[in-house]
Coordinates of C-alpha atoms and ligand atoms in Angstrom, one line a residue:
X1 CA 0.0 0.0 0.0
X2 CA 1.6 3.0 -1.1
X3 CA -0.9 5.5 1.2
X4 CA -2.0 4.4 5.0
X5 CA -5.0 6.3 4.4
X6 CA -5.6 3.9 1.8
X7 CA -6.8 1.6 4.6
X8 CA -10.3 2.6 5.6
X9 CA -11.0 0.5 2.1
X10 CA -10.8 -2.3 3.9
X11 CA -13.8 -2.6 6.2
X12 CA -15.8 -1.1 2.9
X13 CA -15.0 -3.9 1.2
X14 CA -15.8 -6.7 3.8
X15 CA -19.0 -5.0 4.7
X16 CA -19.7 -5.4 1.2
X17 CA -19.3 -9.0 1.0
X18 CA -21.3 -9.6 4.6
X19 CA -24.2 -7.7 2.6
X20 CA -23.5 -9.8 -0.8
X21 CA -24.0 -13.2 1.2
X22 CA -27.1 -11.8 2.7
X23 CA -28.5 -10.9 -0.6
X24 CA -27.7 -14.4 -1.9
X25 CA -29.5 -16.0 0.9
X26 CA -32.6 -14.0 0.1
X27 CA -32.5 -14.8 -3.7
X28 CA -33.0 -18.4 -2.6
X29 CA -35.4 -17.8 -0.6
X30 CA -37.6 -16.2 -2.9
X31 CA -36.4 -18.6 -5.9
X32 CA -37.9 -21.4 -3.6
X33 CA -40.9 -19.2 -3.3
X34 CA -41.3 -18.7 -6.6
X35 CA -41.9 -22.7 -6.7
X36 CA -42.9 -23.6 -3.1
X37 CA -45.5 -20.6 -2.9
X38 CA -45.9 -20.4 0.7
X39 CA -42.7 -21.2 1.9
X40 CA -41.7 -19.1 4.8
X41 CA -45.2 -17.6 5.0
X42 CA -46.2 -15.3 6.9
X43 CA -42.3 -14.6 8.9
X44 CA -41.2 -13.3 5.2
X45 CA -43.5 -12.6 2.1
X46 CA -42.3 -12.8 -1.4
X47 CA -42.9 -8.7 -1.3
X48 CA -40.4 -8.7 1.8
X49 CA -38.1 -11.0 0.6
X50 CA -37.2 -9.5 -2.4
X51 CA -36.8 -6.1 -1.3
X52 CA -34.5 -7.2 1.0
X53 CA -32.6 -8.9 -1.8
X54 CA -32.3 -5.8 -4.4
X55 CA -31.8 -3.3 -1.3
X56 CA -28.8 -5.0 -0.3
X57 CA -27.6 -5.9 -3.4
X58 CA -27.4 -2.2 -4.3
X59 CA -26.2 -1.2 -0.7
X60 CA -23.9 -3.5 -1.0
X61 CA -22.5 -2.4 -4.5
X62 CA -22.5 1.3 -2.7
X63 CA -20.3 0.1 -0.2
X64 CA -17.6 -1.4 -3.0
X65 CA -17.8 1.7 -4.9
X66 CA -17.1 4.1 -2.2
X67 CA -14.0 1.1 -0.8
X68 CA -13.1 1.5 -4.5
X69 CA -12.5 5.3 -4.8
X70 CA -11.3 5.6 -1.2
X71 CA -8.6 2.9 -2.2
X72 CA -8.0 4.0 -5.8
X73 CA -8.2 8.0 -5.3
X74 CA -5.3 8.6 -3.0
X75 CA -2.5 6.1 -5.2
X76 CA -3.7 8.4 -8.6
X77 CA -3.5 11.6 -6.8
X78 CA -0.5 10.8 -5.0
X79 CA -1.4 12.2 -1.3
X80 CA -3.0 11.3 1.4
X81 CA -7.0 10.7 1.7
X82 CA -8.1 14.5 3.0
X83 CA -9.8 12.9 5.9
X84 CA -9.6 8.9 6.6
X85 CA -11.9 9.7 9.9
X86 CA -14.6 11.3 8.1
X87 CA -14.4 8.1 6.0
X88 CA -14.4 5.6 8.6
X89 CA -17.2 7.4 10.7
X90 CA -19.4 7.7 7.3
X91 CA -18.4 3.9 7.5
X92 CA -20.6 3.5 10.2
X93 CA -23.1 5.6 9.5
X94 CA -24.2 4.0 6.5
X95 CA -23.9 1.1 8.0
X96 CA -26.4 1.0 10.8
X97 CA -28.7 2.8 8.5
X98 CA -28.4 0.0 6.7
X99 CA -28.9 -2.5 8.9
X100 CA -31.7 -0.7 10.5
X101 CA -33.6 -0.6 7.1
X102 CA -33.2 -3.9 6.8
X103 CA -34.3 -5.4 9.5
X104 CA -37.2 -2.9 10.0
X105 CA -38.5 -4.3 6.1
X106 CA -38.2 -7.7 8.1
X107 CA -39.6 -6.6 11.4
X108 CA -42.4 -4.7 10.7
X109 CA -45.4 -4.1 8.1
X110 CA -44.5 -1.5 5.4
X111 CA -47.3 0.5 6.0
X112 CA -46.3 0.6 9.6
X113 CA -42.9 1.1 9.0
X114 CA -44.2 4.0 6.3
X115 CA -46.1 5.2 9.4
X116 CA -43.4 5.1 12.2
X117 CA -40.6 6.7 9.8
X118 CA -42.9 9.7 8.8
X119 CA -43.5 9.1 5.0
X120 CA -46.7 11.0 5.5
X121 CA -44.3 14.4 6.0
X122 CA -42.2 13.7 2.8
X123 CA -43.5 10.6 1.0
X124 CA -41.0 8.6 -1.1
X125 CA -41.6 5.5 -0.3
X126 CA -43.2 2.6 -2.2
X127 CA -41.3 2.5 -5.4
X128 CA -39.3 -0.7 -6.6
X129 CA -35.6 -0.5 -5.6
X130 CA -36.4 3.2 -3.3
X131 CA -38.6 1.6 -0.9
X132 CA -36.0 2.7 1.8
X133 CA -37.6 4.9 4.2
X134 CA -37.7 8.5 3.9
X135 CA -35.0 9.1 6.7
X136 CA -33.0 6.7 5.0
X137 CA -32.6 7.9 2.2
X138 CA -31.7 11.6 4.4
X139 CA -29.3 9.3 5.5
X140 CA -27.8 8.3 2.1
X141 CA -27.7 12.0 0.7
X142 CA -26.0 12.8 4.2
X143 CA -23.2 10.0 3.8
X144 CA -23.2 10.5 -0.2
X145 CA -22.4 14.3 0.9
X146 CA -19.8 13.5 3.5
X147 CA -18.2 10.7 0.7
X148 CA -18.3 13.5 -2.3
X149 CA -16.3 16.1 -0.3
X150 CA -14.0 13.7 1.1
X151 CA -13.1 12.4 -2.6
X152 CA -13.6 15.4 -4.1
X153 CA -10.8 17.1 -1.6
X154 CA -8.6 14.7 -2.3
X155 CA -8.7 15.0 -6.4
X156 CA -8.6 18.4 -5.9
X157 CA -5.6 18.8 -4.0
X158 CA -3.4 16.1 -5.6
X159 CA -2.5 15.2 -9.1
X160 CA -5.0 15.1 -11.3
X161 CA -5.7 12.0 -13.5
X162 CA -8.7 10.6 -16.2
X163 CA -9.2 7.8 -14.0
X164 CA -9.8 9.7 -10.3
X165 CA -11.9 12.7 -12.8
X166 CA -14.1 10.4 -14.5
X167 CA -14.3 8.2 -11.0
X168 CA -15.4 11.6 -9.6
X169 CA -18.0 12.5 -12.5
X170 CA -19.7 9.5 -11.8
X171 CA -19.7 9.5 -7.9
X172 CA -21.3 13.0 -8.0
X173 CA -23.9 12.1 -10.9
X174 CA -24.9 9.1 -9.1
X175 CA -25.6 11.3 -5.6
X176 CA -27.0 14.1 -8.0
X177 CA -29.6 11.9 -9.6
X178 CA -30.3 9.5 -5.9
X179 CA -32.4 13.1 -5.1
X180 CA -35.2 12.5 -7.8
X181 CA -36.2 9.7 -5.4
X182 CA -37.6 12.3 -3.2
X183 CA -39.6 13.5 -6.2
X184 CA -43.1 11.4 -5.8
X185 CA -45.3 13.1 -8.0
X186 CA -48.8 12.2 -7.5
X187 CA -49.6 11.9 -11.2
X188 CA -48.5 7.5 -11.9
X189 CA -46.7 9.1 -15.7
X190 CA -44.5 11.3 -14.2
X191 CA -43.9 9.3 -10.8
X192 CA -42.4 6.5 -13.4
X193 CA -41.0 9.0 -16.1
X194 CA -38.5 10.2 -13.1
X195 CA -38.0 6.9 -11.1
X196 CA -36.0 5.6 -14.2
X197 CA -34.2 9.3 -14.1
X198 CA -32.0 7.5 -10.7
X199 CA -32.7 3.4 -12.0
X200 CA -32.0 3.5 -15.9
X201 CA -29.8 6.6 -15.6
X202 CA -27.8 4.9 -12.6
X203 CA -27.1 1.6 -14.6
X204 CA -26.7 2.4 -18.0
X205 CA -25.3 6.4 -17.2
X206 CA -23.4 7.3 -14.5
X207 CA -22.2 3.9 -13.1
X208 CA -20.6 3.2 -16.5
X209 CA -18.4 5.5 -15.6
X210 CA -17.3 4.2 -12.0
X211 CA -17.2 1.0 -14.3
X212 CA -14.8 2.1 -16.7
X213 CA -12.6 4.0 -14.2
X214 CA -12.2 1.1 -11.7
X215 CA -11.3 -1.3 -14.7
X216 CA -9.1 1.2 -16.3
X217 CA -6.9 1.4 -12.8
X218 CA -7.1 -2.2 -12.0
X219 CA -5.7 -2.6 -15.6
X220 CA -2.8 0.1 -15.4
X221 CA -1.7 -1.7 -12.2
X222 CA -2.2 -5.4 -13.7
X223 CA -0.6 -5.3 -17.1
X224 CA 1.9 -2.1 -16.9
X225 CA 0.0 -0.8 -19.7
X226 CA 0.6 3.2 -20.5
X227 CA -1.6 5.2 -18.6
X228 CA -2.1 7.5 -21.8
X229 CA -3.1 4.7 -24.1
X230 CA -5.8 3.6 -21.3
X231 CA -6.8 7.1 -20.5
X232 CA -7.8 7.2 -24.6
X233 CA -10.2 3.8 -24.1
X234 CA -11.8 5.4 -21.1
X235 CA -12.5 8.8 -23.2
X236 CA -14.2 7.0 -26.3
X237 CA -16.1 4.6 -24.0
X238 CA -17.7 7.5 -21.2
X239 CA -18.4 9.4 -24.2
X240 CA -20.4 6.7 -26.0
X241 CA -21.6 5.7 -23.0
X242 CA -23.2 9.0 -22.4
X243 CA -24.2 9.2 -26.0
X244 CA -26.6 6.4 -26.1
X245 CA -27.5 5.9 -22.5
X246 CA -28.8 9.3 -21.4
X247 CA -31.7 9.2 -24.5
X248 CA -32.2 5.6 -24.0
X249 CA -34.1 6.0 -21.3
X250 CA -36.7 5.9 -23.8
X251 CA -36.7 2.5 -23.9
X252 CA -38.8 2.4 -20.7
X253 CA -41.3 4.9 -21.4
X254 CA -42.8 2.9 -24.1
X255 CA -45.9 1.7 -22.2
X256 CA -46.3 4.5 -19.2
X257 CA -48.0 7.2 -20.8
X258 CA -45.6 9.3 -22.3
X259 CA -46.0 10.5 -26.1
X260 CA -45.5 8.0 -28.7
X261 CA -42.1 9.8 -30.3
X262 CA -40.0 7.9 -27.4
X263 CA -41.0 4.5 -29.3
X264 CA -38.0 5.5 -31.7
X265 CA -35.9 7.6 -29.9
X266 CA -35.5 5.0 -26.9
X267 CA -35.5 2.2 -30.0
X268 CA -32.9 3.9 -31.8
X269 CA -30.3 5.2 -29.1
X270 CA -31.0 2.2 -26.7
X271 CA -30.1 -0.1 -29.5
X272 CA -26.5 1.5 -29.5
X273 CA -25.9 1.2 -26.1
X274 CA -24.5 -2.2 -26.2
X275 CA -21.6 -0.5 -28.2
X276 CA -19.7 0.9 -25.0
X277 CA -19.9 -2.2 -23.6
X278 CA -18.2 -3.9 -26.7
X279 CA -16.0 -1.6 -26.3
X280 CA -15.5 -2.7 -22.5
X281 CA -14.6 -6.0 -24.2
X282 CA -11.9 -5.2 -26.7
X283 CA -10.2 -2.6 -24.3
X284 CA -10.0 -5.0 -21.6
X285 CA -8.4 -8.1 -23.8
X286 CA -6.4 -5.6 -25.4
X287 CA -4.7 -4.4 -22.8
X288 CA -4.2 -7.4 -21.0
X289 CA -2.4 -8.7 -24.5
X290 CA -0.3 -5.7 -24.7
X291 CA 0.5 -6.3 -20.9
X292 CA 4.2 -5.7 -20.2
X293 CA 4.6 -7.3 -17.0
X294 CA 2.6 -10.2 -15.4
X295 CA 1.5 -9.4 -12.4
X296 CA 1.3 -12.3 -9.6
X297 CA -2.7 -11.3 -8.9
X298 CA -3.8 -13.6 -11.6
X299 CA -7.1 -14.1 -9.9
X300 CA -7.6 -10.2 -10.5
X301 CA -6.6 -10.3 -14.1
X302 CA -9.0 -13.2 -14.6
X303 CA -12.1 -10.7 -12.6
X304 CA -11.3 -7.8 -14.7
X305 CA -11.3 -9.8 -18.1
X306 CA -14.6 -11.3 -16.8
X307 CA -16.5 -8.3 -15.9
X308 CA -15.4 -7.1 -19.3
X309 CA -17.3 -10.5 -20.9
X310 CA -20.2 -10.5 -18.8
X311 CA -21.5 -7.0 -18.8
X312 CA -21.6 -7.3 -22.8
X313 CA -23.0 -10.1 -22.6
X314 CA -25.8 -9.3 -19.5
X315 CA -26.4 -5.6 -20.7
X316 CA -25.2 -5.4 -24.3
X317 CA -26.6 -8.7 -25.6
X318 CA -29.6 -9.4 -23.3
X319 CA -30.2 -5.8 -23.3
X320 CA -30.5 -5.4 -26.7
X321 CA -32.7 -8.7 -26.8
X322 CA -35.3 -6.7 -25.7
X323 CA -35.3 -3.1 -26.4
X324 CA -36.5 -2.5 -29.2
X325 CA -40.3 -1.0 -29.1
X326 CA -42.1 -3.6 -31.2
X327 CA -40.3 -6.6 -29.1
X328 CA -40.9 -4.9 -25.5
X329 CA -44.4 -4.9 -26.5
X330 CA -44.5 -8.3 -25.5
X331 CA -41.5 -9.2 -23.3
X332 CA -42.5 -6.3 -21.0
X333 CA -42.4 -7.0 -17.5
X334 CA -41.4 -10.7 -18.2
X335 CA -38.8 -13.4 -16.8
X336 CA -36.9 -11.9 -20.2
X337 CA -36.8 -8.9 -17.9
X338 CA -35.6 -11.0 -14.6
X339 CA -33.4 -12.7 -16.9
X340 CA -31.2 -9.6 -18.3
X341 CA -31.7 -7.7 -14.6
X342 CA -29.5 -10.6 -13.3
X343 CA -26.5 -11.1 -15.7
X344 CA -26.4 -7.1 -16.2
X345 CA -26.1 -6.4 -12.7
X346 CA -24.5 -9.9 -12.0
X347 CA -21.4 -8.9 -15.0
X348 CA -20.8 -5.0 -14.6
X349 CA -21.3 -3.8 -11.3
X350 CA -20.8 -6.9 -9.1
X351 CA -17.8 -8.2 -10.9
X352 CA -16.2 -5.0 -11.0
X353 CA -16.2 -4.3 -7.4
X354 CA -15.0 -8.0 -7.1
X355 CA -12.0 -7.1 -9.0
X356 CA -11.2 -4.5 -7.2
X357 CA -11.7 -6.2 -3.6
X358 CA -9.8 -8.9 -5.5
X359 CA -6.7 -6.5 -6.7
X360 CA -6.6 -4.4 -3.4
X361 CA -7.6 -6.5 -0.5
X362 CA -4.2 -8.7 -0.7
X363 CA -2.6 -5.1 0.1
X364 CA -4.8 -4.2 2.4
X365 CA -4.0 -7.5 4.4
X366 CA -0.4 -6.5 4.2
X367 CA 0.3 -9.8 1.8
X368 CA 2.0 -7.3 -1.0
X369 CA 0.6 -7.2 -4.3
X370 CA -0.9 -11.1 -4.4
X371 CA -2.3 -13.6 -2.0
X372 CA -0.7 -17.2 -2.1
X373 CA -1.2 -19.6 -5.1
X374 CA -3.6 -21.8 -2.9
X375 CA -5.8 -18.6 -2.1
X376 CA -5.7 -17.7 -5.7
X377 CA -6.8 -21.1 -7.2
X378 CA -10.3 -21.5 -4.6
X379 CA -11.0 -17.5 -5.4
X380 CA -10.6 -18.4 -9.1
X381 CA -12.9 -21.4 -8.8
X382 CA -15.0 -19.3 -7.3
X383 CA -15.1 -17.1 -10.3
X384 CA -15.9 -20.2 -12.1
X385 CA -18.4 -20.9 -9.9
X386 CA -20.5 -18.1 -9.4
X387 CA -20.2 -16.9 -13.4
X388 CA -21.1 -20.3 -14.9
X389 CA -24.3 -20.8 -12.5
X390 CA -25.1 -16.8 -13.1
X391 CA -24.8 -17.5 -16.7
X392 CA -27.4 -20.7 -16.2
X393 CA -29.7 -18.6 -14.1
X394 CA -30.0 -16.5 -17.5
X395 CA -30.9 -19.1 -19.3
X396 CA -33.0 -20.4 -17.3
X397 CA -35.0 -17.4 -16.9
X398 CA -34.9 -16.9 -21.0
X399 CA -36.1 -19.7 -21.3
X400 CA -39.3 -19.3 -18.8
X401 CA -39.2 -16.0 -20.3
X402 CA -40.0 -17.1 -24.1
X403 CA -42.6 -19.6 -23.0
X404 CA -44.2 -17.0 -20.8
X405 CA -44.4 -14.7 -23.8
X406 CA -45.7 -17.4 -25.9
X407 CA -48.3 -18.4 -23.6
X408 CA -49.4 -15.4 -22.2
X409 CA -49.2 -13.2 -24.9
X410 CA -48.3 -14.4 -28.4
X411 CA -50.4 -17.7 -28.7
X412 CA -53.9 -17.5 -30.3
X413 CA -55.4 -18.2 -27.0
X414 CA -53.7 -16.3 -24.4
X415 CA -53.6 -18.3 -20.8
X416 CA -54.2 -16.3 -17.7
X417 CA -50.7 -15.3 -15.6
X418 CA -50.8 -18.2 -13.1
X419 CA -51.6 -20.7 -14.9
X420 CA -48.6 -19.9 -16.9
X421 CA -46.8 -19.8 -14.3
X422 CA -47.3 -23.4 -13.1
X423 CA -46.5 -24.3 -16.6
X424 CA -43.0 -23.5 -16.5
X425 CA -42.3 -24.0 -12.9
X426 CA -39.4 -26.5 -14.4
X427 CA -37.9 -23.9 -15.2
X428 CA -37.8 -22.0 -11.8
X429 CA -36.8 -25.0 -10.3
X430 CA -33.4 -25.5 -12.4
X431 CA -32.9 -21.9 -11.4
X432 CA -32.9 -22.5 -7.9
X433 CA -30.5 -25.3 -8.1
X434 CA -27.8 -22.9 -10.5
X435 CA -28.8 -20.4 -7.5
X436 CA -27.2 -23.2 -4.7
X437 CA -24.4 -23.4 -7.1
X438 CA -23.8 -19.7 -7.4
X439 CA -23.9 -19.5 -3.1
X440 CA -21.6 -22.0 -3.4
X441 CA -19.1 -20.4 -5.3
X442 CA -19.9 -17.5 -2.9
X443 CA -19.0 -19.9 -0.2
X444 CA -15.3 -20.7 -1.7
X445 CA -14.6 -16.5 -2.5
X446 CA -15.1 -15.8 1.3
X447 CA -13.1 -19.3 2.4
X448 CA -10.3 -17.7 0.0
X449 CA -9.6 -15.1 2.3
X450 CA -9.1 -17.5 5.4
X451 CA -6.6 -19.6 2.9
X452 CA -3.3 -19.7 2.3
X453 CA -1.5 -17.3 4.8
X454 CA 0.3 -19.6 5.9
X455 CA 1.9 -20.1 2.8
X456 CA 3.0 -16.4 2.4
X457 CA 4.4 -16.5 6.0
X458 CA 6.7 -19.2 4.6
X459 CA 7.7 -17.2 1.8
X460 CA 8.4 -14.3 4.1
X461 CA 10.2 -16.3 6.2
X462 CA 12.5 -17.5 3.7
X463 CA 13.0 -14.4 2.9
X464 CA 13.9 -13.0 6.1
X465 CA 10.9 -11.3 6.6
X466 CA 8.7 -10.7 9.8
X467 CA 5.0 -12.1 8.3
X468 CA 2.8 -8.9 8.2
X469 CA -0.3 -8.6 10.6
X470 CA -3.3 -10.7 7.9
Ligands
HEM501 C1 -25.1 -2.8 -16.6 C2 -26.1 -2.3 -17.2 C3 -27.5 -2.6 -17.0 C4 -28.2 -3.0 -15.8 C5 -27.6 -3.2 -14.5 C6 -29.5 -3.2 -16.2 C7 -30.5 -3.6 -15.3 C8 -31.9 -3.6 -15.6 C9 -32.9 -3.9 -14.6 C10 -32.7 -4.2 -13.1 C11 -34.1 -3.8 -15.3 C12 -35.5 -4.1 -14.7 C13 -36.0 -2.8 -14.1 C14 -37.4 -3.0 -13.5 O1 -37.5 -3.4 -12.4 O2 -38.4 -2.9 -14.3 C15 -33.8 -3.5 -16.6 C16 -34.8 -3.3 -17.6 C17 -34.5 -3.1 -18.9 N1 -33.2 -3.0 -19.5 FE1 -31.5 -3.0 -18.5 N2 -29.7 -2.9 -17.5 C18 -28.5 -2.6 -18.0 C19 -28.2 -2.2 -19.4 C20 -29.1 -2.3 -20.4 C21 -28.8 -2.1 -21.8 C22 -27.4 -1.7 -22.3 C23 -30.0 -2.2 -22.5 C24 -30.3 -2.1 -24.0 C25 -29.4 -2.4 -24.9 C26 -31.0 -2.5 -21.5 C27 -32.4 -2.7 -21.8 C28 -33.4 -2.8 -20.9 C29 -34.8 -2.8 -21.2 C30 -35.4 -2.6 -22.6 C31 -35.5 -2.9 -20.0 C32 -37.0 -2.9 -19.8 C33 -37.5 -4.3 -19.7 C34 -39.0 -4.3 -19.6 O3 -39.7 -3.6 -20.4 O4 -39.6 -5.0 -18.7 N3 -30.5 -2.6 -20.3 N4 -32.4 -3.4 -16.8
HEM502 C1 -25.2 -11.6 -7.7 C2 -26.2 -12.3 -8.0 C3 -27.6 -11.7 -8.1 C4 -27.9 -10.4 -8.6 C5 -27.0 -9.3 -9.1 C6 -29.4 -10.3 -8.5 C7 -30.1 -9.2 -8.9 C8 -31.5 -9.1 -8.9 C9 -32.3 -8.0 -9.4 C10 -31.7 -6.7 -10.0 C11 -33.6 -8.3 -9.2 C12 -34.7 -7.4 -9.6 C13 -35.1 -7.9 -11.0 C14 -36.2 -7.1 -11.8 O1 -36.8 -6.2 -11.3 O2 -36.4 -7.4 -13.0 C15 -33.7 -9.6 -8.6 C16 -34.8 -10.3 -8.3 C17 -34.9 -11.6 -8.0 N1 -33.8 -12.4 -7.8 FE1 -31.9 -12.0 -7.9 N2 -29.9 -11.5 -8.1 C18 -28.8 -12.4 -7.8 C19 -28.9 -13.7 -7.4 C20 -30.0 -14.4 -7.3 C21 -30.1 -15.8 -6.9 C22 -28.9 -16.7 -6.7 C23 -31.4 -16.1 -6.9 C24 -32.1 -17.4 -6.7 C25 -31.8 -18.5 -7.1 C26 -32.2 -14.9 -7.2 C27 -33.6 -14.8 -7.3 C28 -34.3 -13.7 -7.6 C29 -35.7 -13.7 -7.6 C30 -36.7 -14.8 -7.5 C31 -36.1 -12.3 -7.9 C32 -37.5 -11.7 -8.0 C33 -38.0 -11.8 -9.4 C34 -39.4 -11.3 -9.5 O3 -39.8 -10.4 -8.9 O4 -40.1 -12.0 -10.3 N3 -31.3 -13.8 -7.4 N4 -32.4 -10.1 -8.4
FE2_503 FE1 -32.6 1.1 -19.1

């Protein structure tokens, strides 16, 4: 670690993966309800379940992003963090909030909890992925505040690079656009026509570019690459990123209301967006063949080249599957839907933060720039792992998805939702089993961390070396 401020990364990133387990658990859970309809029933609804499951999948993602600057931002501006406590008490801040959230959606009825948190003074709750409650979300523009400064300090008074400004651009744009979820029009078109302002233009906007910064550091450190060829990817990609993403919002304002010009302009620009992410692709591979040294992380390499695989093929490719107007007419709101939500998410955002936990956390632990060979090979089958059942829950769910379309909207009698639903319960069920195989692989990237010390003690120690605090 080249910065000891660098350090408050650390319980950033663990909190992450506590939360990431969590969210796991709760995808099972509902996955079994999905099949096994009252399972659990009454202690935890379907309703409860799976907020649980996206809130702390995107709390959790919040929590590697800010680890990731608060690790990456002081080695590119070459200085000190401008205030490591401010970082570790927002640390804990958002931490109980979040944990508090939680277990109130688990504790109590939403409307009561709606009731006892004051939604009545400044309602925003209620809405898919913002059902936090309204002091929550306070909470979140407090911490989000604190978090901006802190970063924004330390950019400001260090050296100045592509990778800590774009990081930057999208860490503000990301709190800038969290405030439209305290816009809660009462009018259903506009309520919707906003939400997607922080859900679409959060995904496919301004966490592309905390995307493409982490990759583009994790690849100047891996592969030895020159920072000025990289900085020229990043450029081309944030700008075509921008390009297509901010008007291709439009493709979810085909069906809510909204005039009937968004059919093409959503069609049109949203079909492009896949080519940033292709461009994710080639930049990554590229790099890494133009490498001039080989770094020991291997295991880091091999999460950086995935992310840059999977989120083409979870946003770009499953994206475009269904984005055009005349398709989303009838995929809609379908498993097609559940299908891309999972590998999208699943390949950009939560395999980027796992190659950055991956590429910083040996540091972190004082085990210089790699963990041991043994540690490497049970994270790396854990990247196995976890892809290879993600990339089965896809199918899976594309294939419920295409039957459901069939059946429910495309045949020449059209069958009623739950009866559907029964039909292709098969296919919910093989999902659930890729899902044990995906907490699984879980299960072997967390024992990685408890593996292999012992191994880099020896080395140490055959080295002369005192072994460093793990
Ligand atoms: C990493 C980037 C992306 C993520 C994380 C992501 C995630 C999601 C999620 C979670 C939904 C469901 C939202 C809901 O609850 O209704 C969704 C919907 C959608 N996404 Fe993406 N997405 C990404 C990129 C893309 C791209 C690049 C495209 C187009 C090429 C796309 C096209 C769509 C469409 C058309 C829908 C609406 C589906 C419907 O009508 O039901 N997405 N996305
Ligand atoms: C890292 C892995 C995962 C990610 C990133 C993830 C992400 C998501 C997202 C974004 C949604 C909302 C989808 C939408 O609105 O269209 C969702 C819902 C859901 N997830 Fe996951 N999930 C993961 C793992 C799992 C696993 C392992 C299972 C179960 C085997 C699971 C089961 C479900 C179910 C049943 C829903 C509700 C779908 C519905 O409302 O019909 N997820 N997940
Ligand atoms: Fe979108």
């Amino acid at each position: 670690m080249k910065y000891a401020s660098q350090a408050v990364a650390k319980p950033y990133f663990i909190a992450a993966i506590g939360l990431f387990v969590g969210q796991i658990l709760f995808g099972l859970i509902l996955g079994l309800q999905y099949v096994v309809g009252d399972f659990l029933f009454p202690e935890i609804p379907f309703n409860v379940a799976r907020m649980v499951h996206t809130n702390l999948l995107i709390v959790w993602l919040l929590f590697g992003f800010m680890g990731a600057a608060y690790y990456l931002v002081p080695e590119e501006s070459e200085r000190e963090l401008f205030s490591p406590k401010l970082a570790l008490a927002m640390f804990w801040i958002f931490l109980a909030a979040g944990a508090l959230t939680i277990l109130g959606y688990l504790l109590v009825p939403y409307a009561r909890l709606a009731d006892m948190t004051g939604n009545a003074l400044l309602p925003t709750m209620g809405r898919e992925f913002l059902e936090q409650p309204t002091i929550t979300k306070l909470g979140i523009v407090v911490v989000a505040l604190a978090f901006i400064y802190n970063i924004g300090m330390t950019v400001l008074k260090g050296r100045k690079t592509a990778v800590s400004l774009i990081l930057l651009m999208g860490l503000l744009g990301l709190a800038v656009l969290f405030l439209f979820s305290f816009y809660n029009p009462e009018n259903l078109v506009k309520d919707k026509f906003y939400w997607w302002w922080v859900v679409h233009l959060w995904v496919e906007g301004v966490w592309e570019l905390i995307l493409g910064a982490i990759l583009a550091f994790v690849l100047i450190k891996t592969t030895g690459v020159d920072r000025e060829v990289i900085e020229k990817w990043l450029y081309v990609i944030i700008a075509m990123t921008l390009i297509t993403g901010i008007i291709g919002t439009g493709h979810h304002y085909y069906w809510i209301g909204t005039p009937e010009y968004w059919q093409w302009w959503g069609s049109v620009f949203s079909a492009l967006e896949p080519v940033p992410f292709f461009m994710i692709t080639v930049f990554a591979f590229n790099m890494v063949n133009r490498r001039r040294r080989d770094h020991p992380n291997k295991a880091a390499t091999l999460w950086a080249l995935g992310t840059a695989v999977m989120a083409f093929l979870g946003a770009g490719v499953w994206g475009f599957l269904h984005t055009l107007s005349p398709i989303n007419y009838y995929t809609h709101g379908t498993q097609i839907t559940a299908a891309h939500a999972h590998m999208s998410f699943y390949g950009a955002y939560v395999m980027i933060v796992l190659t950055i936990i991956s590429y910083a956390m040996p540091m972190l632990r004082g085990r210089k720039a790699a963990n041991s060979e043994r540690s490497q090979v049970l994270e790396m089958w854990s990247f196995w792992l976890m892809t290879v059942s993600m990339v089965f829950i896809t199918l899976f769910l594309t294939g419920a998805g295409i039957l459901q379309v069939f059946l429910q909207r495309f045949s020449d009698n059209p069958q009623p939702f739950m009866v559907v639903q029964d039909k292709i319960a098969l296919f919910y069920w093989m999902r659930e089993v890729a899902g044990v195989v995906f907490l699984i692989g879980l299960g072997c990237y967390v024992a990685s961390f408890f593996v292999g010390s012992r191994d880099t003690e020896r080395a140490l120690s055959a080295a002369g070396q005192e072994p460093a605090a793990a």
